[in-house]
PDB file of C-alpha atoms in Angstrom:
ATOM      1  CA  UNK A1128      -6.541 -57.608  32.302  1.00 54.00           C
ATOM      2  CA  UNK A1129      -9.413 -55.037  32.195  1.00 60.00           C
ATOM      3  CA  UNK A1130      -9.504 -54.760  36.146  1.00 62.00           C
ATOM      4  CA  UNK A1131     -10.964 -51.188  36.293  1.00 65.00           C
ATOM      5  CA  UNK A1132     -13.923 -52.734  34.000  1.00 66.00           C
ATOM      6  CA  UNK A1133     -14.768 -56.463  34.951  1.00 66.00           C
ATOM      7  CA  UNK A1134     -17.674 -57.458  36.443  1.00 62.00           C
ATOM      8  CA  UNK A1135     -16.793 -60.896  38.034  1.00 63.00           C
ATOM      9  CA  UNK A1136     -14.093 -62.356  39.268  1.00 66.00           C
ATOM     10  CA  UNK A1137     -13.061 -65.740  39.486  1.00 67.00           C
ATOM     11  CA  UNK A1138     -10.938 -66.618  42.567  1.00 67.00           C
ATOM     12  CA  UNK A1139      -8.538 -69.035  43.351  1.00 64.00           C
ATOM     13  CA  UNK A1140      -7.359 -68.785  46.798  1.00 65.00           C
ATOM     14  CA  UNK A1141      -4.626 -70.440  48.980  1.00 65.00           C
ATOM     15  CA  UNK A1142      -5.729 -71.920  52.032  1.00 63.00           C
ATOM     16  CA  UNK A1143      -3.279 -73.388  54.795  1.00 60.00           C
ATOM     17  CA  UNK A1144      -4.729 -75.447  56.864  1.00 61.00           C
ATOM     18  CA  UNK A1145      -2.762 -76.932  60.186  1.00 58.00           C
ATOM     19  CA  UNK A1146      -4.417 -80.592  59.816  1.00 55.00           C
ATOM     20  CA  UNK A1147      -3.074 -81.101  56.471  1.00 54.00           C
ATOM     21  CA  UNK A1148      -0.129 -81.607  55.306  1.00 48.00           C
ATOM     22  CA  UNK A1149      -0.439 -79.334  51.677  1.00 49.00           C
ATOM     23  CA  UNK A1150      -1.938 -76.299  50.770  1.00 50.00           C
ATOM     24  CA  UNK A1151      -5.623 -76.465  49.354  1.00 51.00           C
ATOM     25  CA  UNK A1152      -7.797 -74.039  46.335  1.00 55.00           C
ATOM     26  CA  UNK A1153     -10.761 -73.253  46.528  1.00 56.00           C
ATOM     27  CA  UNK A1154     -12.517 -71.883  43.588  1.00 61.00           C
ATOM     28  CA  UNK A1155     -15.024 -68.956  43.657  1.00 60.00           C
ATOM     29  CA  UNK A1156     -17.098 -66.809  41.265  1.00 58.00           C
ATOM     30  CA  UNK A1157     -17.446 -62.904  42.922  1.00 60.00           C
ATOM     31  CA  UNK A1158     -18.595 -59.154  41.946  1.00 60.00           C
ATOM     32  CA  UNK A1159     -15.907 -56.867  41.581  1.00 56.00           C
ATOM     33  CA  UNK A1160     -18.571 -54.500  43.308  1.00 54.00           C
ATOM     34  CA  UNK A1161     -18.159 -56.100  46.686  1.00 55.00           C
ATOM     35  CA  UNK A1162     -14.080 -55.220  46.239  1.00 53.00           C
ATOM     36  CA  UNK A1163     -12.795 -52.150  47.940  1.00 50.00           C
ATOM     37  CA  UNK A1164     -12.508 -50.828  44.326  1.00 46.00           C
ATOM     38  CA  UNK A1165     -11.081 -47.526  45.523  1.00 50.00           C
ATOM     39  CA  UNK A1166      -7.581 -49.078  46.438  1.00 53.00           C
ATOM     40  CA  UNK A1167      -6.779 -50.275  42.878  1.00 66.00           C
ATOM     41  CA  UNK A1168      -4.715 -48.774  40.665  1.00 75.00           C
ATOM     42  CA  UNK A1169      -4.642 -48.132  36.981  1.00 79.00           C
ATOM     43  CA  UNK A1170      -1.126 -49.741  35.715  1.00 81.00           C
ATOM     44  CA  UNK A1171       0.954 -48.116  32.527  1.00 85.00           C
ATOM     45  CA  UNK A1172       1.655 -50.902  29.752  1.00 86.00           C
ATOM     46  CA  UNK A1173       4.051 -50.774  27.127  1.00 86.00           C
ATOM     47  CA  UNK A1174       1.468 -52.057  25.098  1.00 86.00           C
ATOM     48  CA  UNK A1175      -2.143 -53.929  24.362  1.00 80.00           C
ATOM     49  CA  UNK A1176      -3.782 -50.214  25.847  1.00 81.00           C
ATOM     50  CA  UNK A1177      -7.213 -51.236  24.820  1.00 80.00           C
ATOM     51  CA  UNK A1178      -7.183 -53.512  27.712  1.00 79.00           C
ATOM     52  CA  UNK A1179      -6.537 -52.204  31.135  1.00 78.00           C
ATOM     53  CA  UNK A1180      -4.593 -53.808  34.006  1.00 79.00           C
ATOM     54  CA  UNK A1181      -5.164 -52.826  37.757  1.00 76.00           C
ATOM     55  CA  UNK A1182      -4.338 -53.438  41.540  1.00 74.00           C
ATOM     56  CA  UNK A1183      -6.734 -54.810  43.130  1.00 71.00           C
ATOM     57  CA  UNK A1184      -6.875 -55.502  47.080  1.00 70.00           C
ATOM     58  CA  UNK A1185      -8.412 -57.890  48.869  1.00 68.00           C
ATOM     59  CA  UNK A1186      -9.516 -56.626  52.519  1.00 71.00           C
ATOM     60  CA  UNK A1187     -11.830 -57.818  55.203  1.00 71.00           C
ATOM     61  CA  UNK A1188     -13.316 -60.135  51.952  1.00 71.00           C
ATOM     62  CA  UNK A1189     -16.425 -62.628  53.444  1.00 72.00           C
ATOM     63  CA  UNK A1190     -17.208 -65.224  50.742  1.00 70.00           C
ATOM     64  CA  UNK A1191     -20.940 -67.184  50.999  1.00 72.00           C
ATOM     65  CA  UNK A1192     -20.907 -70.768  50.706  1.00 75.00           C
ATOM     66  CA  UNK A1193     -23.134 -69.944  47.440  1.00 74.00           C
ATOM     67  CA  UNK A1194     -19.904 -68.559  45.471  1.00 72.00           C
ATOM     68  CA  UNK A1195     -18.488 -71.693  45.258  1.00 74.00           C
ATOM     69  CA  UNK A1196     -17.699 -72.958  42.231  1.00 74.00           C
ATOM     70  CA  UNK A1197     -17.513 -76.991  41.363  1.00 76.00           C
ATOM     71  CA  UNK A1198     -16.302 -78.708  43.762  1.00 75.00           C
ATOM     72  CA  UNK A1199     -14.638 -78.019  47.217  1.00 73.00           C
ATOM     73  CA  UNK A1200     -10.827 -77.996  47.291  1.00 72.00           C
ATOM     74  CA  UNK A1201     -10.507 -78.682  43.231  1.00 70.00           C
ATOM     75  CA  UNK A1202      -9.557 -75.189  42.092  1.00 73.00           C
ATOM     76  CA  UNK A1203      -6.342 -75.887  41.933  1.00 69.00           C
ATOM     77  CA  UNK A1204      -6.892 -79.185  39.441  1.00 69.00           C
ATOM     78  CA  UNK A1205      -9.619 -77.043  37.632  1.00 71.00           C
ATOM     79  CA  UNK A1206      -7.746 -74.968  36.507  1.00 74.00           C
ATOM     80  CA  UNK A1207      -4.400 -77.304  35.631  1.00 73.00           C
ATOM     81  CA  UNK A1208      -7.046 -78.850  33.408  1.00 75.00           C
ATOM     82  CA  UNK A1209      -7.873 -75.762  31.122  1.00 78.00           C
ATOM     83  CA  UNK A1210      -3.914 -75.136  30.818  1.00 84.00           C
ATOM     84  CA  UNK A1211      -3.568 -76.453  27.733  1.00 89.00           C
ATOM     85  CA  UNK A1212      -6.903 -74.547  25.660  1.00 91.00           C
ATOM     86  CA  UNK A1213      -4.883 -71.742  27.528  1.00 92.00           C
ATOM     87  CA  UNK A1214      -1.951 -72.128  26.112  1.00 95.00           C
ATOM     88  CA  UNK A1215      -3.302 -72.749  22.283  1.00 96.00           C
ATOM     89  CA  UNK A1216      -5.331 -70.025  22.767  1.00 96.00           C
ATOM     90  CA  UNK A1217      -2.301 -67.520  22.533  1.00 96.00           C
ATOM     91  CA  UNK A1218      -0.505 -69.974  20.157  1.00 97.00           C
ATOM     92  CA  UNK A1219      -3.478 -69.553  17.665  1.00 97.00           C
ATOM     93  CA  UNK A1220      -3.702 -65.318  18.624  1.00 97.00           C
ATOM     94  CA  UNK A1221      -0.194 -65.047  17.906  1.00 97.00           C
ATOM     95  CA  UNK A1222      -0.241 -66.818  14.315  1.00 98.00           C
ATOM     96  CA  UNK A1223      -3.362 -64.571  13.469  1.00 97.00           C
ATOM     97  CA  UNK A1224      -1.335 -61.761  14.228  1.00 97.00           C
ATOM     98  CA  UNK A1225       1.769 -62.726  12.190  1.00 98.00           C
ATOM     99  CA  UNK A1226      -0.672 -63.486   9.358  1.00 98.00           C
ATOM    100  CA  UNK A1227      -1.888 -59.969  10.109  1.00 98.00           C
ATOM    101  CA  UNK A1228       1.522 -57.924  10.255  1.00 98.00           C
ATOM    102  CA  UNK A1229       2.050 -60.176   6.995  1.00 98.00           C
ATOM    103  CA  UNK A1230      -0.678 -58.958   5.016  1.00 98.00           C
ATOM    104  CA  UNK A1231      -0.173 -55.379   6.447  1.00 97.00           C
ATOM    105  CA  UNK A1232       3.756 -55.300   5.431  1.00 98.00           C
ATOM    106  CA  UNK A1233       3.212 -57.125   1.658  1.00 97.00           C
ATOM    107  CA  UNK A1234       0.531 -53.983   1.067  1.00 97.00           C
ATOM    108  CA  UNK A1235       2.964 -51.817   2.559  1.00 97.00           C
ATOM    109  CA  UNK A1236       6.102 -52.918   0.200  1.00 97.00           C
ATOM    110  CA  UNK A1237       4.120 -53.181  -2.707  1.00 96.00           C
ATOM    111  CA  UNK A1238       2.763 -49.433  -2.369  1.00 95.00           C
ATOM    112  CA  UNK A1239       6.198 -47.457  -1.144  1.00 95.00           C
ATOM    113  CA  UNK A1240       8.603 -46.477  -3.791  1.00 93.00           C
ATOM    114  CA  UNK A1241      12.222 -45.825  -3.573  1.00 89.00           C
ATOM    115  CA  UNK A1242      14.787 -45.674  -6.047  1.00 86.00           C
ATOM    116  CA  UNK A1243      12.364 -45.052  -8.906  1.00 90.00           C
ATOM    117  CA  UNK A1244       9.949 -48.550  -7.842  1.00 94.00           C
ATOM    118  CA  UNK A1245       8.392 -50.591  -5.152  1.00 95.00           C
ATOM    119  CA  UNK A1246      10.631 -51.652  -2.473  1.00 95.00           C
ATOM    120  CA  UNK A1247       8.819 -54.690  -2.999  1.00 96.00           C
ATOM    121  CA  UNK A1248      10.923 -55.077  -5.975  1.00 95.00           C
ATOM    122  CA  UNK A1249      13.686 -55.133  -4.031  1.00 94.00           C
ATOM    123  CA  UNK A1250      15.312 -58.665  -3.643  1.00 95.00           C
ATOM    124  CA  UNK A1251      16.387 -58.250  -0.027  1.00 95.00           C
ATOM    125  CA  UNK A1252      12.477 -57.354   0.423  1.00 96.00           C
ATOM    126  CA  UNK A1253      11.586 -60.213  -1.344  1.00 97.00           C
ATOM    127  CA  UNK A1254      13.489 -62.603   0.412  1.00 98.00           C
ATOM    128  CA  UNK A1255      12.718 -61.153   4.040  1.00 97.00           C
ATOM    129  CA  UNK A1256       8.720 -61.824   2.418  1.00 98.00           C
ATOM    130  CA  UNK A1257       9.109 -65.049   1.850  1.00 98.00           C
ATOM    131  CA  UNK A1258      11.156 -66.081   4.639  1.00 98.00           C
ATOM    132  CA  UNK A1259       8.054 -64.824   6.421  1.00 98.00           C
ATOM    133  CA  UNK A1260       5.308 -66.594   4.818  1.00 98.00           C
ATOM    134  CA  UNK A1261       7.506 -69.848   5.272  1.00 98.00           C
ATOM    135  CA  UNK A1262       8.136 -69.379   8.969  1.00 98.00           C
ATOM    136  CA  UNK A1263       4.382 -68.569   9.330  1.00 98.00           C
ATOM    137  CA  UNK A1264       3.181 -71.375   7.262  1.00 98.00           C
ATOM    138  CA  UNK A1265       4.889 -73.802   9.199  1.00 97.00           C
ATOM    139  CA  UNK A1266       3.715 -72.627  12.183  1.00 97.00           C
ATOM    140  CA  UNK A1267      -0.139 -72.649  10.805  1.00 97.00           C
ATOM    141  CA  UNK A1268       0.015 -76.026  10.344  1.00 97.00           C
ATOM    142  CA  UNK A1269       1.406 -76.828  13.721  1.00 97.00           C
ATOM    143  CA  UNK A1270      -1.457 -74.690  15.405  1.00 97.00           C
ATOM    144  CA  UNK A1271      -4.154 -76.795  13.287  1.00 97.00           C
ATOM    145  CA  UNK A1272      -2.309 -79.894  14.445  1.00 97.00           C
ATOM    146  CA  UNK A1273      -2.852 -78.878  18.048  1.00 97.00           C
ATOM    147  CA  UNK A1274      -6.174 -77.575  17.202  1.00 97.00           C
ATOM    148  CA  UNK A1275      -7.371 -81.372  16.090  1.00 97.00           C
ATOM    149  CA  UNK A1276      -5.539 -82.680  19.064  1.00 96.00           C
ATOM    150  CA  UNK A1277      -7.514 -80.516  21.403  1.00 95.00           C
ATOM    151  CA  UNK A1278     -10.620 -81.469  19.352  1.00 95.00           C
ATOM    152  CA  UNK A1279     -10.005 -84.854  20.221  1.00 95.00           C
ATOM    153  CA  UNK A1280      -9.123 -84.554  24.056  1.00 92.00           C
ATOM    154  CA  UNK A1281      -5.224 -85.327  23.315  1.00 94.00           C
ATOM    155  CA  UNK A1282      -3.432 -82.073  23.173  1.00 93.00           C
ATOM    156  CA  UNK A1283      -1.043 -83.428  26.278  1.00 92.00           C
ATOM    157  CA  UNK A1284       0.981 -80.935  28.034  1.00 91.00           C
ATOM    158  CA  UNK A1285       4.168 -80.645  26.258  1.00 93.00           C
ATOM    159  CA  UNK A1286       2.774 -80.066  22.809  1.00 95.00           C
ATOM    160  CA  UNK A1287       0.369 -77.428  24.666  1.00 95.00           C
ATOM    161  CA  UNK A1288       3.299 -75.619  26.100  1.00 96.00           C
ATOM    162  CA  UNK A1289       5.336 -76.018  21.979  1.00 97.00           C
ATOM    163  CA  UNK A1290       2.022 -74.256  20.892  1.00 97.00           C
ATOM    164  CA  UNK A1291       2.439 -71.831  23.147  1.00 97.00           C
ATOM    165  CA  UNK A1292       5.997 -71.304  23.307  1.00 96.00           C
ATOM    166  CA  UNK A1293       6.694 -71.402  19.917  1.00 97.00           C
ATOM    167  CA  UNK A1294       4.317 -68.829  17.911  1.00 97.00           C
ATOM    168  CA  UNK A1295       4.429 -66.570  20.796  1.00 97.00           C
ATOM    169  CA  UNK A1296       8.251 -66.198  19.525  1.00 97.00           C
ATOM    170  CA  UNK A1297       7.590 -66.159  15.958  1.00 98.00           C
ATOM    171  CA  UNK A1298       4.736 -63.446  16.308  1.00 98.00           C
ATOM    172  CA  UNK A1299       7.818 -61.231  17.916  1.00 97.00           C
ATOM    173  CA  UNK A1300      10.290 -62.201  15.123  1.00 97.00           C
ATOM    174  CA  UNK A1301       7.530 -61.278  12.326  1.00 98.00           C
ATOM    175  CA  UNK A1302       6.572 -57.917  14.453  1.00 98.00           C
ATOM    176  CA  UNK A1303      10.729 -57.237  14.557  1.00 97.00           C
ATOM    177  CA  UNK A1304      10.928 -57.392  10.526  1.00 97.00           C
ATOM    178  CA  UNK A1305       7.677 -55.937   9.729  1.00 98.00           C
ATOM    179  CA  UNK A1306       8.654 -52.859  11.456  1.00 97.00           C
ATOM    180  CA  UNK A1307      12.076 -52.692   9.610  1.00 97.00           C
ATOM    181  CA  UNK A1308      10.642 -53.388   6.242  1.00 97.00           C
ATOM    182  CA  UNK A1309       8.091 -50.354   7.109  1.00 97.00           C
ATOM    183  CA  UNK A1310      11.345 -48.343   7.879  1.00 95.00           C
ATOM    184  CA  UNK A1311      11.085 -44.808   9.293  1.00 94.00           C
ATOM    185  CA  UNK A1312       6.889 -45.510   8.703  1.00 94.00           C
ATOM    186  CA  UNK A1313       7.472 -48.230  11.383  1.00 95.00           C
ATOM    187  CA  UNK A1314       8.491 -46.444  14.076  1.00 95.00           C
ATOM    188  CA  UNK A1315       5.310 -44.155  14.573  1.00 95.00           C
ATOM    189  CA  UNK A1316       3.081 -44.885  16.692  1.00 93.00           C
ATOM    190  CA  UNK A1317       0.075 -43.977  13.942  1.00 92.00           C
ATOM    191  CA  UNK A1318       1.131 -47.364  12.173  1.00 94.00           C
ATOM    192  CA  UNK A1319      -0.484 -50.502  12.917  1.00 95.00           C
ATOM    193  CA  UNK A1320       2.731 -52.390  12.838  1.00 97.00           C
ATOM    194  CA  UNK A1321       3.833 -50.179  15.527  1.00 96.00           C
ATOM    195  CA  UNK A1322       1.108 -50.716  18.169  1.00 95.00           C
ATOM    196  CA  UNK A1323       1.402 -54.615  16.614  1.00 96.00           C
ATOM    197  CA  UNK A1324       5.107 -54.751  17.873  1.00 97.00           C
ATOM    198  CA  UNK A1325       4.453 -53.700  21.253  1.00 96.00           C
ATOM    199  CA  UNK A1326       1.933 -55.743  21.866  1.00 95.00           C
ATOM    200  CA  UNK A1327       3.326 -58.464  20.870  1.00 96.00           C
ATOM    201  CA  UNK A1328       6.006 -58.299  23.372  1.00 95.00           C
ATOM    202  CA  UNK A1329       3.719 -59.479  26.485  1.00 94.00           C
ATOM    203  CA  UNK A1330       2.896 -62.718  24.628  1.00 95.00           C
ATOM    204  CA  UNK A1331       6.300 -64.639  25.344  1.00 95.00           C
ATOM    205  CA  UNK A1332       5.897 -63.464  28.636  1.00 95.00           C
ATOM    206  CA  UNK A1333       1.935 -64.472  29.835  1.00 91.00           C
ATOM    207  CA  UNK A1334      -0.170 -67.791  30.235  1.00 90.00           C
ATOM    208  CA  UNK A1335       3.169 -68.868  31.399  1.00 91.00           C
ATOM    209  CA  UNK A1336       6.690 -67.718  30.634  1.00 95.00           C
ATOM    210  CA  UNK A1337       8.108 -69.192  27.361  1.00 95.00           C
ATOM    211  CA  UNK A1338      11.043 -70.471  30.086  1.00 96.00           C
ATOM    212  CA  UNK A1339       8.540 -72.364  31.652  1.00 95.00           C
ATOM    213  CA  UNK A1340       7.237 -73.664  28.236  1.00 95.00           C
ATOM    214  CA  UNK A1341      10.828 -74.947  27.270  1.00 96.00           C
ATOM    215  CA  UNK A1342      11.278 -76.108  31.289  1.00 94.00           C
ATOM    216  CA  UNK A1343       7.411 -78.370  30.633  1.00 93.00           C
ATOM    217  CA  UNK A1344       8.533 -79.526  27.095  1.00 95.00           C
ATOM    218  CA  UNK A1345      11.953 -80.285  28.223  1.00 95.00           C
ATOM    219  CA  UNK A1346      10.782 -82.391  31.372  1.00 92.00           C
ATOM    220  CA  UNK A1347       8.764 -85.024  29.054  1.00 91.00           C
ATOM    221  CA  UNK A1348      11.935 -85.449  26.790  1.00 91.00           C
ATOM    222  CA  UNK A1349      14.255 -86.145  29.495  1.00 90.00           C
ATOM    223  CA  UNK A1350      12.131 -86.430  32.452  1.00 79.00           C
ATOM    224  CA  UNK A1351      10.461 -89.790  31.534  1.00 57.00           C
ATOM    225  CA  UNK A1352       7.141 -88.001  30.903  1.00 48.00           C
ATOM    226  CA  UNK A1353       4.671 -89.967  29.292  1.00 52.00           C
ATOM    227  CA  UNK A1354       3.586 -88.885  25.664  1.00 49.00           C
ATOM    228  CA  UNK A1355       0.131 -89.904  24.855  1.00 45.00           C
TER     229      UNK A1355
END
């Protein structure tokens, strides 16, 4: 993300080395600047266009013992340590942004007429609403539950994954039946709920695939993982 525009980078690089028997990471801090900038490449996204995504190459790159960050070797554990904020970070995004394409639909149905009233008044309308506000409810206070966890140094890796996983799919099943309850008003791309549904569709998919979410959650059920 934004890889035309950023200013630092933080690097985690793969080293082989023939006198060990694993692979170590280093960890550096470096300025885009000293990149050969020129070979990137501006990538098309479906959506989230107020953030950029680019190539970038790494070529005849010399690294000071200065950019070093932390330790030597402990990239890789560095960052398997911030995994889980991570993860709840796009758990907690993704509710905001069902509570968002909530608010946006409700003002929506409660405005647009058809059939002589609101659709709103409608009691396939009204059900879809508060079907909705359930499923997002729920999942509010399952993000505050991971929230306290986190607070307290105990959000463990399977419920970081569930918070992860699971509003990341929500926030796509809201998008899916905000659109349709905006009808024909839905599918321009002058809507909100329209640029809202194609972002969300990159959220299952980053900070780890919700596959690999299920595969994580799955391993501590069955896998003799140890819940704390």
């Amino acid at each position: 993300m934004d890889g035309m525009r950023i200013l630092l980078l933080l690097l985690l690089l793969q080293i082989v080395k023939p006198s060990r028997l694993h692979m170590v990471f280093p960890c550096f801090w470096w300025k885009k600047a000293c990149l050969d900038s020129k070979k990137g490449w501006l990538m098309k996204k479906m959506g989230l266009h107020c953030s950029d995504t680019a190539g970038l190459f790494f070529e005849d790159i010399r690294l000071p013992a200065s950019a070093l960050l932390g330790e030597e070797n402990k990239g890789f554990y560095y960052l398997m340590n911030e995994l889980p904020q991570e993860r709840l970070n796009i758990g907690v995004h993704a509710l905001a942004h069902c509570e968002w394409a909530f608010e946006e639909t409700r003002n929506f149905v409660t405005q647009r007429k058809a059939f002589g009233k609101t659709i709103a008044q409608l009691q396939t309308v009204q059900h879809g609403l508060a079907e909705l506000k359930t499923e997002i409810a729920v999942g509010r206070a399952f993000i505050d539950q991971c929230i306290s966890l986190h607070a307290k140094n105990q959000l463990d890796s399977g419920m970081a994954s569930m918070s992860k996983y699971w509003p990341t799919d929500l926030e796509n099943r809201v998008a899916y039946k905000c659109v349709q309850m905006h009808g024909g008003a839905g599918y321009l791309w002058d809507t909100p709920i329209a640029k809202m549904y194609v972002d969300a569709r990159v959220q299952p998919i980053y900070g780890g695939s919700n596959e690999i979410m299920k595969e994580l959650i799955a391993r501590q059920i069955v896998g003799g993982g140890k819940k704390k």
